[in-house]
PDB file of C-alpha atoms in Angstrom:
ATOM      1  CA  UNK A   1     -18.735   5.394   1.415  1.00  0.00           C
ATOM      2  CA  UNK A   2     -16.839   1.807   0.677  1.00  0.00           C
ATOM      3  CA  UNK A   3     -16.146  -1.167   3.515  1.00  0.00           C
ATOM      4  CA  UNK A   4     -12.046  -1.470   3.190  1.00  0.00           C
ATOM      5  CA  UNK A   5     -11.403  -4.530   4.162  1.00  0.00           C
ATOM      6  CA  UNK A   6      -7.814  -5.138   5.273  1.00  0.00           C
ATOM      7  CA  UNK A   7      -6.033  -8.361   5.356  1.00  0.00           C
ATOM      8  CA  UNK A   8      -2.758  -7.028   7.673  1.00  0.00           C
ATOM      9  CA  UNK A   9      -3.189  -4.937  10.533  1.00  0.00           C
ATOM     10  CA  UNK A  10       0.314  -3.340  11.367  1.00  0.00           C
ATOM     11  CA  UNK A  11       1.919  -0.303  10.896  1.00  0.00           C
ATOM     12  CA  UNK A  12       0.230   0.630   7.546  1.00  0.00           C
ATOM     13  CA  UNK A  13      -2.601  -1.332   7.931  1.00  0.00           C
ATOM     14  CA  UNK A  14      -3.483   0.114  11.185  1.00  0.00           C
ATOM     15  CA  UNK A  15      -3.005   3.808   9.818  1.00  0.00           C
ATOM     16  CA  UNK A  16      -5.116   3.394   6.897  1.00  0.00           C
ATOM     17  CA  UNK A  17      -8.016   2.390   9.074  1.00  0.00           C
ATOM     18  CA  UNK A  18      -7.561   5.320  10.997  1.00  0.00           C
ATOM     19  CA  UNK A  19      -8.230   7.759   7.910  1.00  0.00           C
ATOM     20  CA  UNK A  20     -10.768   5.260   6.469  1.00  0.00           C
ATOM     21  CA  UNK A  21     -13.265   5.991   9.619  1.00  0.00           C
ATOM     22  CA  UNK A  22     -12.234   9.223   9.777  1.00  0.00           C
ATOM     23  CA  UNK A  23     -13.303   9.767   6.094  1.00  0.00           C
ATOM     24  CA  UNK A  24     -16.457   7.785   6.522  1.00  0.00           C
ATOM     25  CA  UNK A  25     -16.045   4.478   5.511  1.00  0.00           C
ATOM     26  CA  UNK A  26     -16.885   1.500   7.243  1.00  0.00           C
ATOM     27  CA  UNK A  27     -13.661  -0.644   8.043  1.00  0.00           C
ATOM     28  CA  UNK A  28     -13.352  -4.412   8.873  1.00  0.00           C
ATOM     29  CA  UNK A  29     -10.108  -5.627   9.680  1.00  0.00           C
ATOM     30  CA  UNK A  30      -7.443  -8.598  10.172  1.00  0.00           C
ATOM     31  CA  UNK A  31      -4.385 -10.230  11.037  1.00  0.00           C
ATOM     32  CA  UNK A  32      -2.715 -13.432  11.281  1.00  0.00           C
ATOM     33  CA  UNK A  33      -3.568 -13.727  15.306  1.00  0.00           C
ATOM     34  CA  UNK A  34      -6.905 -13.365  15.266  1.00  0.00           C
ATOM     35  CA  UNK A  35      -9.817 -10.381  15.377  1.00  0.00           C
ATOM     36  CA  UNK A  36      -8.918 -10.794  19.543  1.00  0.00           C
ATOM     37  CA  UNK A  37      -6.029  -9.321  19.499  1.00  0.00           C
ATOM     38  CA  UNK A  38      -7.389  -6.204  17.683  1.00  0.00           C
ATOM     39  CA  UNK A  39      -9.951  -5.148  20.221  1.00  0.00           C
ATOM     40  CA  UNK A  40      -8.260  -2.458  21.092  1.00  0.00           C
ATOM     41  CA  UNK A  41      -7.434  -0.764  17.896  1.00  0.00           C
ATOM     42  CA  UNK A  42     -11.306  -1.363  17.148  1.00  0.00           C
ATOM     43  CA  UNK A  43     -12.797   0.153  20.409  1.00  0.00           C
ATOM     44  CA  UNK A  44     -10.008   2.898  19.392  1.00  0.00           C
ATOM     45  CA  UNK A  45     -12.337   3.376  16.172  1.00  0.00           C
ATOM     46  CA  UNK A  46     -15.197   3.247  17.098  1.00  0.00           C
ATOM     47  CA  UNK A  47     -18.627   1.609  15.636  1.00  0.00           C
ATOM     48  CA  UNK A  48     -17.727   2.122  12.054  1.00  0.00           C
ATOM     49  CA  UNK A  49     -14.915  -0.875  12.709  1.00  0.00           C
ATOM     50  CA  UNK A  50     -14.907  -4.552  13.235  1.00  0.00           C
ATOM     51  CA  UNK A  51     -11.988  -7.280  13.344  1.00  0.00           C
ATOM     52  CA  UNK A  52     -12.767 -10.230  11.755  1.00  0.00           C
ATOM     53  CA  UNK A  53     -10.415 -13.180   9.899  1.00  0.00           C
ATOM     54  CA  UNK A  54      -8.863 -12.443   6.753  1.00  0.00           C
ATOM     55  CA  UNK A  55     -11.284 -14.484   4.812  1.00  0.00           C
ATOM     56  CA  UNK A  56     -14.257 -12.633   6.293  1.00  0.00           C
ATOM     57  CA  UNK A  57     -12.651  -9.203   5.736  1.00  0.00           C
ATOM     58  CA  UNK A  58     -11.471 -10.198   2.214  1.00  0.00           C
ATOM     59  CA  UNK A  59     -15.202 -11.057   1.771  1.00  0.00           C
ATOM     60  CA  UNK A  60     -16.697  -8.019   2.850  1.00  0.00           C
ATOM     61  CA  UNK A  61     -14.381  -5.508   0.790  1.00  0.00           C
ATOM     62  CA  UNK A  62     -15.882  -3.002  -1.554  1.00  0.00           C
ATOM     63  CA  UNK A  63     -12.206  -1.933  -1.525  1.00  0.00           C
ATOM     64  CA  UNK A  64      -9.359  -4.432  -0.043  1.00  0.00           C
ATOM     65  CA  UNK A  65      -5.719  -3.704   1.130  1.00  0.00           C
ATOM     66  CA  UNK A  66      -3.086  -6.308   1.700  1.00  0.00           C
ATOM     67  CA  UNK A  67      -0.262  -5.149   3.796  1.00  0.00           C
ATOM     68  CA  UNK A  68       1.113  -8.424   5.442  1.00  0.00           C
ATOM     69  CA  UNK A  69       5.203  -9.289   4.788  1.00  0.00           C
ATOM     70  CA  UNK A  70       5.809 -10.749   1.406  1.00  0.00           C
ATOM     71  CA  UNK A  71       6.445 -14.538   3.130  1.00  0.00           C
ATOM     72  CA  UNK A  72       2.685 -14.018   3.873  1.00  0.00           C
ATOM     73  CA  UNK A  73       1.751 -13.955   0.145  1.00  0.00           C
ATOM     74  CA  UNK A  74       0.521 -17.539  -0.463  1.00  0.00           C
ATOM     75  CA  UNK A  75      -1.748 -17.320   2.777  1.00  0.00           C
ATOM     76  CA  UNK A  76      -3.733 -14.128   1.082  1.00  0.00           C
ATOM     77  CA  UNK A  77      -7.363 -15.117   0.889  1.00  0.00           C
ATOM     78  CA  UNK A  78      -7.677 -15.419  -2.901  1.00  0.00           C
ATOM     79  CA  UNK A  79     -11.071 -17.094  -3.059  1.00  0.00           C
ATOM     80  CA  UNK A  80     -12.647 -14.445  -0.858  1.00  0.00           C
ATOM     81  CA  UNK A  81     -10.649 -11.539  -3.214  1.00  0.00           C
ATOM     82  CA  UNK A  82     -11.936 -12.687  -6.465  1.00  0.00           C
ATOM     83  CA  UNK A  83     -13.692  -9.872  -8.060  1.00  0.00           C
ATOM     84  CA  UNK A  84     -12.110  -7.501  -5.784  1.00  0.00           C
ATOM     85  CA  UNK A  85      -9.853  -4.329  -6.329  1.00  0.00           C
ATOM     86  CA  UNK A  86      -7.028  -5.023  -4.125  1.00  0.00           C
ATOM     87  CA  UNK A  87      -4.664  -2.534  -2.697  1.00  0.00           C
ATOM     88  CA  UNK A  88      -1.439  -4.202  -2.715  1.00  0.00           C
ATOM     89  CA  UNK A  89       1.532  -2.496   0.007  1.00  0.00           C
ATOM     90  CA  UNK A  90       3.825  -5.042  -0.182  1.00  0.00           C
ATOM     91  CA  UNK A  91       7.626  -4.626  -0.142  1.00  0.00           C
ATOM     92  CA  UNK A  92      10.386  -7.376  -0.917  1.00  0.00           C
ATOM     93  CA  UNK A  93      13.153  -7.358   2.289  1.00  0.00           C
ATOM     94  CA  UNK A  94      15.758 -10.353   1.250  1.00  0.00           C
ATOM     95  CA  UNK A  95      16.743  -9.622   4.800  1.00  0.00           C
ATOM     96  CA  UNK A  96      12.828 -10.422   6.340  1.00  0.00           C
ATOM     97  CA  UNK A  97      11.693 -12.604   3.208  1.00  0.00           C
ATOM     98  CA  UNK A  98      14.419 -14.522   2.366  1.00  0.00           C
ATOM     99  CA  UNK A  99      15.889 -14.342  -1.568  1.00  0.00           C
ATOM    100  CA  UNK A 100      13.297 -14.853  -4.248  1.00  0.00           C
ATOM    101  CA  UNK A 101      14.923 -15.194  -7.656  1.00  0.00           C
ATOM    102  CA  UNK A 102      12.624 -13.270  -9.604  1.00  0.00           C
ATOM    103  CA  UNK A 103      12.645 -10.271  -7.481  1.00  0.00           C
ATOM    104  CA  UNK A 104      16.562 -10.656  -7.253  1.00  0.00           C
ATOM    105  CA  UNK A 105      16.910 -10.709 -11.389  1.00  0.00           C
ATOM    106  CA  UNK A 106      14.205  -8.392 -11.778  1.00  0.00           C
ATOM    107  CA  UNK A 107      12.352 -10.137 -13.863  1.00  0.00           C
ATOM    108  CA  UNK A 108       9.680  -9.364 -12.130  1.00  0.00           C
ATOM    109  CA  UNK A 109       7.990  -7.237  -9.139  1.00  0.00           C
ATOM    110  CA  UNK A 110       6.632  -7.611  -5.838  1.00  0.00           C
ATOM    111  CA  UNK A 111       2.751  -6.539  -7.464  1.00  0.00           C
ATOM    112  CA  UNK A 112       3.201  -8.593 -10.024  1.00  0.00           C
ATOM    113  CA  UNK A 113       3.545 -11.632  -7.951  1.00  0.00           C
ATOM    114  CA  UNK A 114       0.819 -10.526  -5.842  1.00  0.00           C
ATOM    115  CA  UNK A 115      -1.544 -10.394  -8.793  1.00  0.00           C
ATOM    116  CA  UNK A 116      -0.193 -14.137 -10.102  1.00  0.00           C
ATOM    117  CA  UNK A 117      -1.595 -15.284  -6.741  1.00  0.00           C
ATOM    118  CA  UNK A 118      -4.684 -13.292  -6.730  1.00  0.00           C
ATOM    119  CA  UNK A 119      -5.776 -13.620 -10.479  1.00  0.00           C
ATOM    120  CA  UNK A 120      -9.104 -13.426 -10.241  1.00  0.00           C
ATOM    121  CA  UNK A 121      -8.717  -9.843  -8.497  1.00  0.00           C
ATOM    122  CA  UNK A 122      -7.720  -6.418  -9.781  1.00  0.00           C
ATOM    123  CA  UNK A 123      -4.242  -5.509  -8.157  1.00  0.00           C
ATOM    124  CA  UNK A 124      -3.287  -1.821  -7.522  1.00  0.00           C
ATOM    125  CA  UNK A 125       0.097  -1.543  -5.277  1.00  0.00           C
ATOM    126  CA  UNK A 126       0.251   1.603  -3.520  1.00  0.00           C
ATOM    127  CA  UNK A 127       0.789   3.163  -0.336  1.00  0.00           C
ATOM    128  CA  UNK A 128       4.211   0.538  -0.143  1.00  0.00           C
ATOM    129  CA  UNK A 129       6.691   3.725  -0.439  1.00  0.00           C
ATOM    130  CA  UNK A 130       5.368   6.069   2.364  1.00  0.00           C
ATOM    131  CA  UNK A 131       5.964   5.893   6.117  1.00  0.00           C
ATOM    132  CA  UNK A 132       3.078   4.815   8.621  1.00  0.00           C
ATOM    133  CA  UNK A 133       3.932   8.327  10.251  1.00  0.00           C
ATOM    134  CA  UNK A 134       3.982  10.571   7.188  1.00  0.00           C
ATOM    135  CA  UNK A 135       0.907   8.893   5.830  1.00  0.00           C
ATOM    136  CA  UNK A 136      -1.309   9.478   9.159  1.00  0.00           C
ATOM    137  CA  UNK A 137       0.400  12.609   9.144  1.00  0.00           C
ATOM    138  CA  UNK A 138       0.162  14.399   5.371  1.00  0.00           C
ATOM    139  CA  UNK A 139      -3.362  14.020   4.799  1.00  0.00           C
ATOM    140  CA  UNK A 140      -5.029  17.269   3.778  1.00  0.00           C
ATOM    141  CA  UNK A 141      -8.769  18.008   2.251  1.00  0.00           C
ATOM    142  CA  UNK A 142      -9.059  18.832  -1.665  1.00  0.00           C
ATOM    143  CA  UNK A 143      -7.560  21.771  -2.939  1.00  0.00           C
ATOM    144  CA  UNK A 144      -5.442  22.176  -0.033  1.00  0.00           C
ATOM    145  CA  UNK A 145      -1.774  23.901  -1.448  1.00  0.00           C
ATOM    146  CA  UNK A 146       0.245  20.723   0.794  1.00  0.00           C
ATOM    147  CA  UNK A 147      -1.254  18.197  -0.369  1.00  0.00           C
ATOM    148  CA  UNK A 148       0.581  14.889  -0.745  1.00  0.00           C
ATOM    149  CA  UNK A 149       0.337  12.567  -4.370  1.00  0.00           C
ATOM    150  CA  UNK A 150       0.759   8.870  -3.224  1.00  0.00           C
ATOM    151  CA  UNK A 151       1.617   6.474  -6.576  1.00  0.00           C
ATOM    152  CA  UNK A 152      -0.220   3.920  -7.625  1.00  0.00           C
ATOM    153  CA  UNK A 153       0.257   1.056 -10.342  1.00  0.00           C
ATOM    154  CA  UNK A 154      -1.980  -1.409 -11.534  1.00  0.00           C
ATOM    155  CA  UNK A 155      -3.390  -3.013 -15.190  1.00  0.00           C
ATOM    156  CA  UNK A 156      -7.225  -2.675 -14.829  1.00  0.00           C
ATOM    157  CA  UNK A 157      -7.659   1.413 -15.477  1.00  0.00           C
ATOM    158  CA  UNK A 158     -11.143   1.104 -13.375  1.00  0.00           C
ATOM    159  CA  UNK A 159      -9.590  -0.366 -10.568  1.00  0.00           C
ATOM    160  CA  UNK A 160      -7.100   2.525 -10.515  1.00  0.00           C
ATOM    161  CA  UNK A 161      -9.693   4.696 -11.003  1.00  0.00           C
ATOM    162  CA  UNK A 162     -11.548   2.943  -7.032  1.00  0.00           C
ATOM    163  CA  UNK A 163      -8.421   3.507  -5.703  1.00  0.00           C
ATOM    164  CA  UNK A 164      -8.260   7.458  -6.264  1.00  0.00           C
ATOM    165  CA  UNK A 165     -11.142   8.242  -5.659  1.00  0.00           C
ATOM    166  CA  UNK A 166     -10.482   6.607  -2.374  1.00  0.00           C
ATOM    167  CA  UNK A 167      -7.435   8.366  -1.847  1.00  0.00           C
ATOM    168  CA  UNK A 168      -9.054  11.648  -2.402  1.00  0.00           C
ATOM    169  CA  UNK A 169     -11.231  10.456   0.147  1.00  0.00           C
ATOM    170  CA  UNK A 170      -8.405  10.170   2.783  1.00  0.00           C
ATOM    171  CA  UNK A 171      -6.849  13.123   1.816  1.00  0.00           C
ATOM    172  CA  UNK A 172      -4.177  12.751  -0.634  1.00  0.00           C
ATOM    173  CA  UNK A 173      -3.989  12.646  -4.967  1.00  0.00           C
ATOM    174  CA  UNK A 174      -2.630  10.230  -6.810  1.00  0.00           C
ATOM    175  CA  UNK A 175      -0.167   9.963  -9.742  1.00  0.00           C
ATOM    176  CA  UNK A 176      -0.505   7.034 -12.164  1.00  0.00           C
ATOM    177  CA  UNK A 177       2.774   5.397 -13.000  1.00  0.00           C
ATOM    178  CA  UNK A 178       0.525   3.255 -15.548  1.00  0.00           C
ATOM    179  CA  UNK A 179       1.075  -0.757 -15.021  1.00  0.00           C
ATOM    180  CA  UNK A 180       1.646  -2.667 -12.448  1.00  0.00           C
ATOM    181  CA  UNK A 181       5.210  -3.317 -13.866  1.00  0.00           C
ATOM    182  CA  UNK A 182       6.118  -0.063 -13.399  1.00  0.00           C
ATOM    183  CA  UNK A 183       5.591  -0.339 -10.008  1.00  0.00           C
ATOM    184  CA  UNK A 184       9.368  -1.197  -9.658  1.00  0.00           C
ATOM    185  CA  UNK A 185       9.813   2.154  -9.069  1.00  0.00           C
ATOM    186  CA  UNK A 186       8.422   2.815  -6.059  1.00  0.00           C
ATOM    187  CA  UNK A 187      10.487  -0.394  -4.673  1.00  0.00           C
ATOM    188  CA  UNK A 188      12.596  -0.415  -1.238  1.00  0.00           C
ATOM    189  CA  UNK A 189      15.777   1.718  -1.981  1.00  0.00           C
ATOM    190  CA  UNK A 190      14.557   3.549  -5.092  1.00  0.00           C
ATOM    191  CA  UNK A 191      14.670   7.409  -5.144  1.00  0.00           C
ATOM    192  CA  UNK A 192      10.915   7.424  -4.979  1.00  0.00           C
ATOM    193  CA  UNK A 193      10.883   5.294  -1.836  1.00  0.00           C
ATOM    194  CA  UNK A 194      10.294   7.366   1.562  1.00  0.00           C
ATOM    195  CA  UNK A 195      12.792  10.033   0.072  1.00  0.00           C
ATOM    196  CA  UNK A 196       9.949  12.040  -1.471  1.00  0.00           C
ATOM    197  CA  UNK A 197       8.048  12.384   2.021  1.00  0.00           C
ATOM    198  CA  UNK A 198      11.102  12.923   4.255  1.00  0.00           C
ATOM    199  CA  UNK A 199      12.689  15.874   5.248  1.00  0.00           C
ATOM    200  CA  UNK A 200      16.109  15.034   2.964  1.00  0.00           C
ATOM    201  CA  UNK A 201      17.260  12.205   4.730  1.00  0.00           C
ATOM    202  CA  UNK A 202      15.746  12.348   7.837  1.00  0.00           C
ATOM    203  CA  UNK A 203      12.307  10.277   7.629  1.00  0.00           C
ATOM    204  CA  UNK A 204      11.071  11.220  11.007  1.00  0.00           C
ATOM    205  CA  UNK A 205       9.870  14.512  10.060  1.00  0.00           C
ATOM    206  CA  UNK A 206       7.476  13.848   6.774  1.00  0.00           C
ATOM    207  CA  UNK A 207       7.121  16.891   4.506  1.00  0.00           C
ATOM    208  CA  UNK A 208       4.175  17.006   2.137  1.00  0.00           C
ATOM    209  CA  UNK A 209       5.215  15.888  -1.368  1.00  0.00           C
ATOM    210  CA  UNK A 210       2.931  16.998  -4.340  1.00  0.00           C
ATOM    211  CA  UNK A 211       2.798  15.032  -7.727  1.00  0.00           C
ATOM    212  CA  UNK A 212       5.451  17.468  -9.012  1.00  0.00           C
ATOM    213  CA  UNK A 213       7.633  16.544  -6.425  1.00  0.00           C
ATOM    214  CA  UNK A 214       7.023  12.738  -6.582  1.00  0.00           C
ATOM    215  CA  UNK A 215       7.231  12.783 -10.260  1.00  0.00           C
ATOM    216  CA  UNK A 216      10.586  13.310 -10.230  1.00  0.00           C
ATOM    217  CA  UNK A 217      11.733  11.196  -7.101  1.00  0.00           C
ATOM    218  CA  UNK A 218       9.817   8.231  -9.926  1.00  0.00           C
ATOM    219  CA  UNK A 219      11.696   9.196 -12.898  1.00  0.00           C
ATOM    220  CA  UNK A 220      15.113   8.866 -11.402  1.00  0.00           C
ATOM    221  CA  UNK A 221      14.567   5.312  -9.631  1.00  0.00           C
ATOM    222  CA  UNK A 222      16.946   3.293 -11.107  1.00  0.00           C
ATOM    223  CA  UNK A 223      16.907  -0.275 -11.377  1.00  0.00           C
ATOM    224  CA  UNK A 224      19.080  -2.392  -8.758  1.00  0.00           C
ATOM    225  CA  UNK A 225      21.334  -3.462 -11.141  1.00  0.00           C
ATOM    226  CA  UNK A 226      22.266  -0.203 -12.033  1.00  0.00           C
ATOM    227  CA  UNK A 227      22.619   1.532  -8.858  1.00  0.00           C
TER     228      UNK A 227
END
């Protein structure tokens, strides 16, 4: 079993830890108000979870996730991630984040950026198209006939490899869309975002989606400019 580390604990962040104790690993975890205002959530977990700053929990990863809103980017802990495989959830909301022009052109993706800012880490974005509810929700053990495929994305194949097997761990597969480039398609309003865990439109009630199923939700996102 791995220490996850997670730099963001909100929606997402605060699911994952859930099925990271449940699955046996050891969780330490962080937000931008400090590890008093997550008492709770740890006493919630139990002793296999601590709240700490984002530095310490960065440092103490075997396994990392950032889930924090993209504005956040330039405060991740990149000193304390170096080395690290980092699971990257971040979306781009113009609306939340204000317009960045290389996400508006795009010339570029939200992963990418995150991996410009943490060089010295190994960047795999995933979990950034699936609802905190379907996720807690759609786990199932191996070999199990529902279980979910989540996508991942990154440019270091060993680092993708860390992050399946951790999946697995939590209860879902995974389906390689290759580099982190290609991570565009898993993006806020593409077909393969939320649509492939909801119940046709209606997100409240997830429905398990195999790596059949999110294949093809992937290979008709389109690009914004051509939507």
């Amino acid at each position: 079993m791995s220490t996850i580390g997670l730099v963001g604990a909100g929606h997402i962040g605060s699911t994952l830890a859930r099925l990271a104790v449940a699955a046996g690993h050891d969780v330490v975890m962080s937000n931008s108000r400090g590890p008093e205002t997550l008492r709770d959530l740890v006493e919630e977990l139990g002793p296999q979870a601590c709240a700490a700053t984002p530095q310490e929990a960065a440092k103490a990863a075997d396994l990392a996730v950032v889930t924090v809103p993209l504005v956040a980017l330039r405060d991740l802990p990149a000193a304390e991630l170096a080395g690290k495989v980092v699971m990257d959830t971040i979306n781009y909301y113009p609306e939340r984040d204000g317009h960045v022009a290389a996400l508006d052109d795009e010339s570029t993706t939200t992963s990418e950026l995150v991996q410009e800012h943490l060089a010295d880490s190994r960047v795999v974005k995933v979990f950034n198209n699936i609802t905190s509810g379907a996720l807690g929700t759609l786990a199932r053990p191996a070999g199990a006939p529902d279980r979910s495929a989540l996508a991942v994305a990154g440019d270091d194949a060993d680092a993708k490899a860390a992050v399946t097997a951790f999946l697995d761990s939590i209860g879902y597969d995974a389906l390689d869309l290759g580099p982190l480039a290609e991570g565009w398609r898993t993006q806020r309003d593409t077909a393969a975002y939320g649509l492939p865990h909801a119940d046709g439109d209606d997100w409240s009630h997830p429905v398990p989606a195999d790596a059949a199923r999110l294949r093809e939700r992937v290979a008709a996102a389109r690009r914004y400019r051509d939507m």
